[in-house]
Short mmCIF file of C-alpha atoms in Angstrom, two decimals:
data_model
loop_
_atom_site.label_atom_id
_atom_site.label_comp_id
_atom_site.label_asym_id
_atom_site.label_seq_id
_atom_site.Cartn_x
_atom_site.Cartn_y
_atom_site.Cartn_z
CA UNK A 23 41.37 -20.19 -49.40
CA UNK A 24 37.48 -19.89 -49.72
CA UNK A 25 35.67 -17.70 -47.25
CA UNK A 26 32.67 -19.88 -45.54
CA UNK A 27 29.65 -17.56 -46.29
CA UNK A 28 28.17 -15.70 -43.27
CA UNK A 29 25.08 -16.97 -41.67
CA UNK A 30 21.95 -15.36 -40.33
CA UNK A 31 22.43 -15.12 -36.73
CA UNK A 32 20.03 -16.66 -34.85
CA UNK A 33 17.74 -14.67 -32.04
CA UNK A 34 19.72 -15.78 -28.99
CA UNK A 35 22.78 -15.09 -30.99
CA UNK A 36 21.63 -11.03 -31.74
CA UNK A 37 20.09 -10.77 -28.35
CA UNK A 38 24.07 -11.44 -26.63
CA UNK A 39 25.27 -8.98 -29.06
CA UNK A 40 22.89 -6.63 -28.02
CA UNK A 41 23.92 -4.08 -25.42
CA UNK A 42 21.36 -2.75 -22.46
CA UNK A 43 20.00 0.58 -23.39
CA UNK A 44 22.23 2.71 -21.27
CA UNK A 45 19.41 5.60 -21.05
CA UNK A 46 16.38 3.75 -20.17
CA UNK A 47 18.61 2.01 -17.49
CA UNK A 48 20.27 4.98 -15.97
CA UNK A 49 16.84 7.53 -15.68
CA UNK A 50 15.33 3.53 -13.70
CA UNK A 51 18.47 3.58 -11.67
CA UNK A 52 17.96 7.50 -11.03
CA UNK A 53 14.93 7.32 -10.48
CA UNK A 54 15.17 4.26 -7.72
CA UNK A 55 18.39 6.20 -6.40
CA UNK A 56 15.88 9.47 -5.54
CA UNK A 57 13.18 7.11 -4.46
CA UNK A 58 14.85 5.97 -1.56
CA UNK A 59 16.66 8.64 -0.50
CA UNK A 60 12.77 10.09 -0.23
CA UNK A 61 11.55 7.34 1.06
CA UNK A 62 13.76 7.40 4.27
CA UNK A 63 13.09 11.15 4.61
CA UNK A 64 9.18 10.15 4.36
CA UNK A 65 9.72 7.59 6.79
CA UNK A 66 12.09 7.89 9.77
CA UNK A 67 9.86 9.92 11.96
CA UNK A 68 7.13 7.24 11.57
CA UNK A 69 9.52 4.22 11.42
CA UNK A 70 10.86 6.09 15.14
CA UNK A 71 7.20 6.01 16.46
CA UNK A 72 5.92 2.90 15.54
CA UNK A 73 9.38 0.84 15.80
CA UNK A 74 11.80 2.93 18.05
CA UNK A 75 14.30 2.19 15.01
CA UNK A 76 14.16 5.21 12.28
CA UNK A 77 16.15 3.13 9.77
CA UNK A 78 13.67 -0.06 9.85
CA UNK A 79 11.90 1.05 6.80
CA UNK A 80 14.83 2.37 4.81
CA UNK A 81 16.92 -0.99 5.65
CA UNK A 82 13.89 -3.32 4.83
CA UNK A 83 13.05 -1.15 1.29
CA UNK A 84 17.39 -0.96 0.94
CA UNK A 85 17.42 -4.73 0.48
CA UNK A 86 14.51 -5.26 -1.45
CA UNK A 87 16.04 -2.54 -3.83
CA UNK A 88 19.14 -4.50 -4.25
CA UNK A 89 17.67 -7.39 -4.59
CA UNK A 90 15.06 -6.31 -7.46
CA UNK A 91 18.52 -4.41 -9.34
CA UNK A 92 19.62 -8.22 -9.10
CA UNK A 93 16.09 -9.69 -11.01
CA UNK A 94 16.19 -6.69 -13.30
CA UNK A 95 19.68 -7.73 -14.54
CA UNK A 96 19.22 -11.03 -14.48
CA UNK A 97 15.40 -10.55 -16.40
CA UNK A 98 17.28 -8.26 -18.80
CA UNK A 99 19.75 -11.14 -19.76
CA UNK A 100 16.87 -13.53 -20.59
CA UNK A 101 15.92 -13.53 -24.41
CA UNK A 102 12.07 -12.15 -23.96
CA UNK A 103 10.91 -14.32 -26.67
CA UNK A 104 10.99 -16.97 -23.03
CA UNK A 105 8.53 -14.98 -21.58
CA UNK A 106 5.82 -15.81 -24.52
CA UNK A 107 6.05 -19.38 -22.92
CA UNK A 108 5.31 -18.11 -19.10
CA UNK A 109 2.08 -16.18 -20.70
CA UNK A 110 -0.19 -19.55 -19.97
CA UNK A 111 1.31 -20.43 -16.30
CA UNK A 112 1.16 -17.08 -15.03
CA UNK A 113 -2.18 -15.92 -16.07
CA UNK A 114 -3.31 -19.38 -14.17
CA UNK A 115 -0.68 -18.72 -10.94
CA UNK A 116 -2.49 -15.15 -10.92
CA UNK A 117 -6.00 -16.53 -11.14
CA UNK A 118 -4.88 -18.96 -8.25
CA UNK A 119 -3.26 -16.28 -6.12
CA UNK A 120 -6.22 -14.04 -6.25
CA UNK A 121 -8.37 -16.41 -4.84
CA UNK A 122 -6.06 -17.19 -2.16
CA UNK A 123 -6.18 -13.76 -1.27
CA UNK A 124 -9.89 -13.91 -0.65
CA UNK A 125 -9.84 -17.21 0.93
CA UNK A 126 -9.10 -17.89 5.01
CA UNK A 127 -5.17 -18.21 3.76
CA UNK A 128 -5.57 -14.52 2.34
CA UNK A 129 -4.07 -11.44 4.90
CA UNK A 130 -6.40 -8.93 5.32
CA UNK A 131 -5.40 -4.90 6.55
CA UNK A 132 -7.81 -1.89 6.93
CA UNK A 133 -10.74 -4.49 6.23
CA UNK A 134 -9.62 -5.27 2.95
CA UNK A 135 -8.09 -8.65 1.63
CA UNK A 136 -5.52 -7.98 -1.01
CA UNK A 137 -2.79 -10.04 0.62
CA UNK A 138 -0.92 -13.23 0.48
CA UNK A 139 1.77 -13.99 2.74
CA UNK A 140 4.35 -17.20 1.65
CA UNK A 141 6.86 -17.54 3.92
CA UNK A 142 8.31 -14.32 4.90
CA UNK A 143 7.11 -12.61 2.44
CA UNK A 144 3.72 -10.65 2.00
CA UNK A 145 2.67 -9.74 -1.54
CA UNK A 146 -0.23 -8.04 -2.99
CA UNK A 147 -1.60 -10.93 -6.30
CA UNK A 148 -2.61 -7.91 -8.14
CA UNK A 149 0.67 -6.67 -8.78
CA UNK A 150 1.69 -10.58 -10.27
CA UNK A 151 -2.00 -9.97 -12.25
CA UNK A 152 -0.85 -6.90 -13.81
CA UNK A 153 2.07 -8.68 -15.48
CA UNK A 154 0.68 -11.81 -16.25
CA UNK A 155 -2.75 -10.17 -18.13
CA UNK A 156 0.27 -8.06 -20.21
CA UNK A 157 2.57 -10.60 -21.05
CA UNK A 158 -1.03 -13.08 -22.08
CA UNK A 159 -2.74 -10.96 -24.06
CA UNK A 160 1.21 -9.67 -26.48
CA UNK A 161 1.74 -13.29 -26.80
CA UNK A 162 -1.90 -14.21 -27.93
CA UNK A 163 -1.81 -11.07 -30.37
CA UNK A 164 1.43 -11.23 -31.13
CA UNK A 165 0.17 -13.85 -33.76
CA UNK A 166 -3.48 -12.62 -34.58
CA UNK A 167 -1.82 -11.25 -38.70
CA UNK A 168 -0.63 -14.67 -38.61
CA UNK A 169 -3.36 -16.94 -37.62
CA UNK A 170 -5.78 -18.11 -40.04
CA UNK A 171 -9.27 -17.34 -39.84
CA UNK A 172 -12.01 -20.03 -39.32
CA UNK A 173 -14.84 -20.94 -41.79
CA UNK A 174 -18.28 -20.89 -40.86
CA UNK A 175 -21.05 -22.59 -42.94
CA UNK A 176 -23.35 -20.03 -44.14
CA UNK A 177 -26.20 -22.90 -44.36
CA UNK A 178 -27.11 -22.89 -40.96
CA UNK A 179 -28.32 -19.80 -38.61
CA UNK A 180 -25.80 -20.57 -36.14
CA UNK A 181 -22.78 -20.45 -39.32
CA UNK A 182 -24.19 -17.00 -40.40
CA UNK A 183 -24.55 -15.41 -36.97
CA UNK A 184 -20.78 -16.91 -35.79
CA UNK A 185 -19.78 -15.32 -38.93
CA UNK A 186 -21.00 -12.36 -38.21
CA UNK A 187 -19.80 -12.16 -34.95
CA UNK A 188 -16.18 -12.93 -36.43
CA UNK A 189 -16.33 -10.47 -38.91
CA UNK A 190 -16.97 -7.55 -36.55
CA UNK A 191 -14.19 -8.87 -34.18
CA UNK A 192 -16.29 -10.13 -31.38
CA UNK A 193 -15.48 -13.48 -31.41
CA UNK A 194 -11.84 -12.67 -31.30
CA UNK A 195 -12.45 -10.54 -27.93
CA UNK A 196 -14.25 -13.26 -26.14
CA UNK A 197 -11.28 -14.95 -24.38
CA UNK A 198 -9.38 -11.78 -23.54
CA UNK A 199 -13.02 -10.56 -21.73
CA UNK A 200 -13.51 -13.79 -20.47
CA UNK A 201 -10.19 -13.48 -18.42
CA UNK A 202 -10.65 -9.61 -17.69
CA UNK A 203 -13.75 -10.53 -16.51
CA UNK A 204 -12.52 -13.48 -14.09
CA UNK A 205 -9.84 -11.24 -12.95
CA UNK A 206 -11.65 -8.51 -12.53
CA UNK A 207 -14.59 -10.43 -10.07
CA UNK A 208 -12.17 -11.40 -7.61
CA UNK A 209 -10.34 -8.21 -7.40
CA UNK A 210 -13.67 -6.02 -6.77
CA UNK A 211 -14.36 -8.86 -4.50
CA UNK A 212 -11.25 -7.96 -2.10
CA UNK A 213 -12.24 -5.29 -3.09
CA UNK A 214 -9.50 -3.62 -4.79
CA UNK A 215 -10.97 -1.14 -7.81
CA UNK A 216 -7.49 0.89 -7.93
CA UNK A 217 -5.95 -2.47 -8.83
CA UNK A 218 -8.70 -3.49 -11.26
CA UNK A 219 -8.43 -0.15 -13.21
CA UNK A 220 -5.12 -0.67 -13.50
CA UNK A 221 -5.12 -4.25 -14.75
CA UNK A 222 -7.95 -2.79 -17.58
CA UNK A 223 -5.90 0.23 -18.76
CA UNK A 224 -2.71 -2.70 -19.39
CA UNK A 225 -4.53 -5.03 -21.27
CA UNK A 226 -6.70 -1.84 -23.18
CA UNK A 227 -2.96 -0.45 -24.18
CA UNK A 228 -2.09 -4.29 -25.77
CA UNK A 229 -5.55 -4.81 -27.16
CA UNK A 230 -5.33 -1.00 -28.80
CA UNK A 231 -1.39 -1.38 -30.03
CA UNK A 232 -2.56 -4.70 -31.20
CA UNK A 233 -4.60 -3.02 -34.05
CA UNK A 234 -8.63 -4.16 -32.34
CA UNK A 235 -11.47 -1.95 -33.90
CA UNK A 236 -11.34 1.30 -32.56
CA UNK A 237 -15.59 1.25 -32.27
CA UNK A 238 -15.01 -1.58 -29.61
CA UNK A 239 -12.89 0.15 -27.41
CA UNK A 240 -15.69 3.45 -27.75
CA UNK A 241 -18.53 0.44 -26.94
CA UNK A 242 -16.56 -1.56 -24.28
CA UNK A 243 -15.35 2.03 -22.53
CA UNK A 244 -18.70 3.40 -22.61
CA UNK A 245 -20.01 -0.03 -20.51
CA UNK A 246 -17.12 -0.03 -18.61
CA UNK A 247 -17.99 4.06 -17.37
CA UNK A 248 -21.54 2.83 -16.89
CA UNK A 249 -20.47 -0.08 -14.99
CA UNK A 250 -18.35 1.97 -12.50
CA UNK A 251 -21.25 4.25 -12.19
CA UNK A 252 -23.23 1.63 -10.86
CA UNK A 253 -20.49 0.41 -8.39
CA UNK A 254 -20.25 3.87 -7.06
CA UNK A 255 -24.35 4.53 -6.73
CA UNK A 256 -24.95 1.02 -5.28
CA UNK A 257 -21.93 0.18 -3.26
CA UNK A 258 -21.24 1.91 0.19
CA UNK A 259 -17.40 1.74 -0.04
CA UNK A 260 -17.31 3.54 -3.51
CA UNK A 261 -19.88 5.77 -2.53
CA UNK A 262 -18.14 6.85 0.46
CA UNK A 263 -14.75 7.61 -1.65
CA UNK A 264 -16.61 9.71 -4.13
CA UNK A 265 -18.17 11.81 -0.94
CA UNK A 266 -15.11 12.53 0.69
CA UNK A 267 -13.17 13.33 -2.81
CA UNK A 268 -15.54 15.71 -3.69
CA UNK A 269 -16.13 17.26 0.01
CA UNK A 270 -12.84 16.40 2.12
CA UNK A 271 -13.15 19.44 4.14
CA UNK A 272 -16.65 18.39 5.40
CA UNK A 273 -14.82 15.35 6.89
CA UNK A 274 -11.52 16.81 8.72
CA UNK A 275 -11.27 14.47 11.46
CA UNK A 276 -12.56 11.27 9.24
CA UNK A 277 -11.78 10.22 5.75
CA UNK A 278 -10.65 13.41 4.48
CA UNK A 279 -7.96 13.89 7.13
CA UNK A 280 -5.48 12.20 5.11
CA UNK A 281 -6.04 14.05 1.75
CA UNK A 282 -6.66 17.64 3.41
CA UNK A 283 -3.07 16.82 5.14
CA UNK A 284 -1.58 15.86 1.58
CA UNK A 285 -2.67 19.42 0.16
CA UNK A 286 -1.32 20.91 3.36
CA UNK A 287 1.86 19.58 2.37
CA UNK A 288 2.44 20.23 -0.98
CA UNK A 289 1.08 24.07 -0.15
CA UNK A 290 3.74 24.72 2.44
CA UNK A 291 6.69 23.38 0.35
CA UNK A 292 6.67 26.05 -2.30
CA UNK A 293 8.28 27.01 -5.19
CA UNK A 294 11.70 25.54 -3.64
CA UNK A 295 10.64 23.33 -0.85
CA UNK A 296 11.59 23.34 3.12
CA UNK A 297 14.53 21.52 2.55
CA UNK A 298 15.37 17.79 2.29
CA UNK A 299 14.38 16.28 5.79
CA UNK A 300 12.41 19.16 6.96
CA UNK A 301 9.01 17.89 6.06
CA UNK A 302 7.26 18.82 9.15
CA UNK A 303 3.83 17.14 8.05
CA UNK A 304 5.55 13.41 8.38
CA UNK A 305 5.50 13.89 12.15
CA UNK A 306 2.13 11.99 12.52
CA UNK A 307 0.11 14.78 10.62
CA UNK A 308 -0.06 13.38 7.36
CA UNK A 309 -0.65 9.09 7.32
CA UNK A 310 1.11 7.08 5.00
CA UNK A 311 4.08 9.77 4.29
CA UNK A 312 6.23 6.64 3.18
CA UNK A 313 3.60 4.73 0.95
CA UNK A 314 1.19 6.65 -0.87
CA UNK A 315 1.37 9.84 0.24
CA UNK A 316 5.13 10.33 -0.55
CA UNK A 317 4.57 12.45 -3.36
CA UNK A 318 3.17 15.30 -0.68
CA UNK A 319 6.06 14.94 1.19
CA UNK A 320 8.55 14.99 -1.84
CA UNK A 321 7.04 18.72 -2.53
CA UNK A 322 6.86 19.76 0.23
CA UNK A 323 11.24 19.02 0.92
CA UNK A 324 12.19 19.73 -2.18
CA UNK A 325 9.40 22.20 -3.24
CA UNK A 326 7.47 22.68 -6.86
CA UNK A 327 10.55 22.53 -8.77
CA UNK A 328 11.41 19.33 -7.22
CA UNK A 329 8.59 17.85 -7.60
CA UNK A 330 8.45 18.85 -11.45
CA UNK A 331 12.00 17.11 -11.87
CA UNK A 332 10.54 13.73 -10.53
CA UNK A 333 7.43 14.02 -12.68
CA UNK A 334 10.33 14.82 -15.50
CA UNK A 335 12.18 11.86 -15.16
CA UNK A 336 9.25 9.92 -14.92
CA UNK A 337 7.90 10.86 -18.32
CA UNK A 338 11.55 10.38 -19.98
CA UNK A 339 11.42 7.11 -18.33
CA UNK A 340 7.65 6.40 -20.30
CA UNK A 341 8.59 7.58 -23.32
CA UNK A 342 12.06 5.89 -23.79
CA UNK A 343 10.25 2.69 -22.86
CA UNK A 344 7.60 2.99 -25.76
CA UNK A 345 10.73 3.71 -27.87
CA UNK A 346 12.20 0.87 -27.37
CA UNK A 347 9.50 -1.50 -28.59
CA UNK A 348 10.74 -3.66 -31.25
CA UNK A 349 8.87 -6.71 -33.36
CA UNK A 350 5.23 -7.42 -32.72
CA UNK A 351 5.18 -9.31 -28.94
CA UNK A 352 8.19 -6.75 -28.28
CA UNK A 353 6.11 -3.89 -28.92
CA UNK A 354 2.94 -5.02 -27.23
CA UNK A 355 4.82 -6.16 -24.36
CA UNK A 356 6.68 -2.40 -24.15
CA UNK A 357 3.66 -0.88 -24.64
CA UNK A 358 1.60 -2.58 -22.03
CA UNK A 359 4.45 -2.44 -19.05
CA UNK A 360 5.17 1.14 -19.75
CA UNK A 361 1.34 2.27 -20.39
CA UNK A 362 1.13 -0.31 -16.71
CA UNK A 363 4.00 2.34 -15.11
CA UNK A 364 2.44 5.95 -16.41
CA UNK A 365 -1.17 5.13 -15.43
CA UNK A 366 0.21 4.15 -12.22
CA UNK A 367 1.98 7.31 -11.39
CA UNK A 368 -1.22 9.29 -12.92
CA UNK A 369 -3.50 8.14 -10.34
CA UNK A 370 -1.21 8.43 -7.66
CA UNK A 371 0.17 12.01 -8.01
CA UNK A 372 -3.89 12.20 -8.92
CA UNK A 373 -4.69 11.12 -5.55
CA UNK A 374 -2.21 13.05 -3.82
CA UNK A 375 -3.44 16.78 -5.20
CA UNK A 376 -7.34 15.46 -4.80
CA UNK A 377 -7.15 15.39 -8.52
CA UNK A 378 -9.30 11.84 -8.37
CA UNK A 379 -10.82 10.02 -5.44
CA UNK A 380 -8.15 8.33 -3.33
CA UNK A 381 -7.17 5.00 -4.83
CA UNK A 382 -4.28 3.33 -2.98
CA UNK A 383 -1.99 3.25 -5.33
CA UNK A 384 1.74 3.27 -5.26
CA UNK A 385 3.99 5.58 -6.70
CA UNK A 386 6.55 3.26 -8.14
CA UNK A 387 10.15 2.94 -7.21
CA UNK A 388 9.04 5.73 -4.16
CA UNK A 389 6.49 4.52 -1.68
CA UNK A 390 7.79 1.71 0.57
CA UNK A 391 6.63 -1.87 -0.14
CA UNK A 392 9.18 -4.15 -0.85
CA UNK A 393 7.92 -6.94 -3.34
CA UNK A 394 5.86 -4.34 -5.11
CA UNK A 395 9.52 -2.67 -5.68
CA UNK A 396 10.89 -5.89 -7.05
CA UNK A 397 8.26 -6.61 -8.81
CA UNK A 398 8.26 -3.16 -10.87
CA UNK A 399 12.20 -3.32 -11.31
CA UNK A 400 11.40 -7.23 -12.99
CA UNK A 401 9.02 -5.48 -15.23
CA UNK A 402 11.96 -3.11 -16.52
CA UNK A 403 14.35 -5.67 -16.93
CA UNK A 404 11.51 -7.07 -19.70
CA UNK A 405 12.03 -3.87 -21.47
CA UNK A 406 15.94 -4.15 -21.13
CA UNK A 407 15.54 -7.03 -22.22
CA UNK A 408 13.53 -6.16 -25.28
CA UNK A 409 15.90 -3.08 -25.42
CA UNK A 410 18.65 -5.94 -26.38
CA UNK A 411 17.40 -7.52 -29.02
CA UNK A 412 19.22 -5.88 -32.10
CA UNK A 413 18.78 -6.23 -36.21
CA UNK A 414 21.42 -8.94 -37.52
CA UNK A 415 23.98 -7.05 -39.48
CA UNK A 416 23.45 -7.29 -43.42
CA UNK A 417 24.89 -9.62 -45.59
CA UNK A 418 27.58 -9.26 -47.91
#
């Protein structure tokens, strides 16, 4: 009897042969595992004065966890080729969402308006931004080797200079700056420059990976550090953050309180650390112990060593997840989650040690925040998901 001749599998078919990759899963899982465990040590004390209930924060950031282990499975399962087809609808939803935030619907804390709140449930747009400008910009140049270029008429001055500008790349840059730009406006407008730097280092990772001249990234990065420059001189916020980074102990009792506490912190844990629990600057000394200044108390528990280990797992985590990349929107898509992840844990131990001004941000799968915790365990089921995708076996 004949054998029917194999067939090329098709992608759907490889991706449910393709298993989860067991490491990058287990150091997330380890990684969320430590962060809450910190996270209620950062937080009872507060969650007892402000609440009368020490577990309120731990239960809250407990369910959220589970719930985001749920999406991450779920995400994982879901062929990421799909997600080239949300790239259009969520850039728009995150345009939309962002100027909700700023509008009378918009939740503002601390005199700031970063917030929207649907339902229940209070979520900062930038953090749907983030992913939308990632997942955009890998499907768009995914296909730039592919695309064919257009013609100009060299007869006319307008032909010649449009050909020009296409030749040098520029014209090919105008609708990724077009959006950064958009983005960008109503983000400094919240104002929210922590957020905005991290939405430009995402897309600069895709646009980079994606093989863009090299000069334009010097050009654009040299506008973009003049830009900032400006901000800083000519706005009284900035200005103010750059004062007390650079002289926190001429401010104990104001702005620098906070970030003199944080260095307190991490000084008294030592080489080993007080012990888990034993933090003594979470007891109203330090502010934000549970958000974004859990790092301090993380040294100070479980000392330098302890701290190192975290920082360990987080750079196994960052480097597994630009191993995984696979085909061309696989890769930029890897690339611009996992560059998304390590910048964010940059500025925030940054921030913590008065490395950089203070920039309230996050250390992910740590500081409490429950839909930013969801959010971040969605953006590692991508990569699981990408992780899945497998070569079809050779023929015979």
């Amino acid at each position: 009897m004949a054998r029917k001749p194999k067939r090329d599998l098709t992608v759907e078919e490889q991706l449910a042969r393709g298993p989860l990759d067991l490491p990058f899963l287990m150091l997330t899982m380890l990684l969320l595992g430590v962060g809450l465990i910190m996270m209620f040590s950062a937080s009872f004390a507060t969650a007892y004065y402000n609440d009368g209930d020490p577990l309120v924060y731990i239960k809250n950031q407990a369910v959220y966890a589970a719930a985001g282990v749920v999406v991450m499975f779920l995400v994982s399962k879901i062929n990421y080729q799909t997600f080239r087809l949300l790239s259009v609808p969520g850039i728009v939803a995150a345009i939309l969402l962002l100027v909700l935030a700023l509008s009378p619907l918009g939740v503002e804390l601390n005199e700031v308006k970063r917030w929207v709140r649907i339902g229940p449930i209070q979520f900062q747009p930038s953090e749907v931004a983030k992913v939308a400008v990632i997942l955009f910009f890998a499907t768009r140049l995914s296909k730039r080797d592919t695309e064919k270029k257009k013609k100009w008429s060299r007869r006319t001055l307008t032909g010649r200079t449009l050909e020009r500008l296409d030749r040098i790349g520029f014209l090919e840059l105008v609708p990724y700056g077009a959006i950064l730009m958009v983005i960008a406006l109503l983000m400094l407008m919240e104002p929210h420059m922590s957020g905005t730097i991290l939405i430009m280092v995402g897309a600069a990772s895709v646009l980079f990976v994606s093989g863009i001249n090299l000069g334009w990234f010097i050009g654009l990065g040299s506008v973009a550090v003049l830009g900032l420059a400006v901000i800083i001189r000519f706005t009284d916020y900035m200005t103010r953050k750059m004062n007390l980074w650079l002289n926190p102990w001429d401010y104990p009792q104001e702005g620098g309180y906070q970030i003199i506490q944080s260095l307190l912190s991490i000084a008294s844990g030592g080489l080993l650390g007080n012990g888990l629990g034993n933090s003594i600057q979470k007891f109203n000394y330090l502010p934000e112990p549970e958000n974004d200044m859990i790092f301090s108390i993380v040294v100070e528990e479980l000392g330098l060593l302890g701290g190192g280990l975290v920082l360990l797992l987080f750079a196994l985590l960052i480097l597994r997840g630009y191993w995984l990349a696979r085909d061309k929107f696989g890769t930029l898509t890897a690339v611009g989650i996992t560059t998304l992840l390590a910048a964010q844990v940059f500025l925030n131990i940054g921030v913590v040690t008065n490395l950089i001004p203070n920039t309230g941000i996050s250390l992910p799968f740590f500081s409490y925040g429950g839909t930013a915790l969801m959010i971040q365990l969605a953006q590692m089921g991508i990569i699981l998901s990408i992780s899945r995708q497998i070569p079809a076996p050779k023929k015979d």
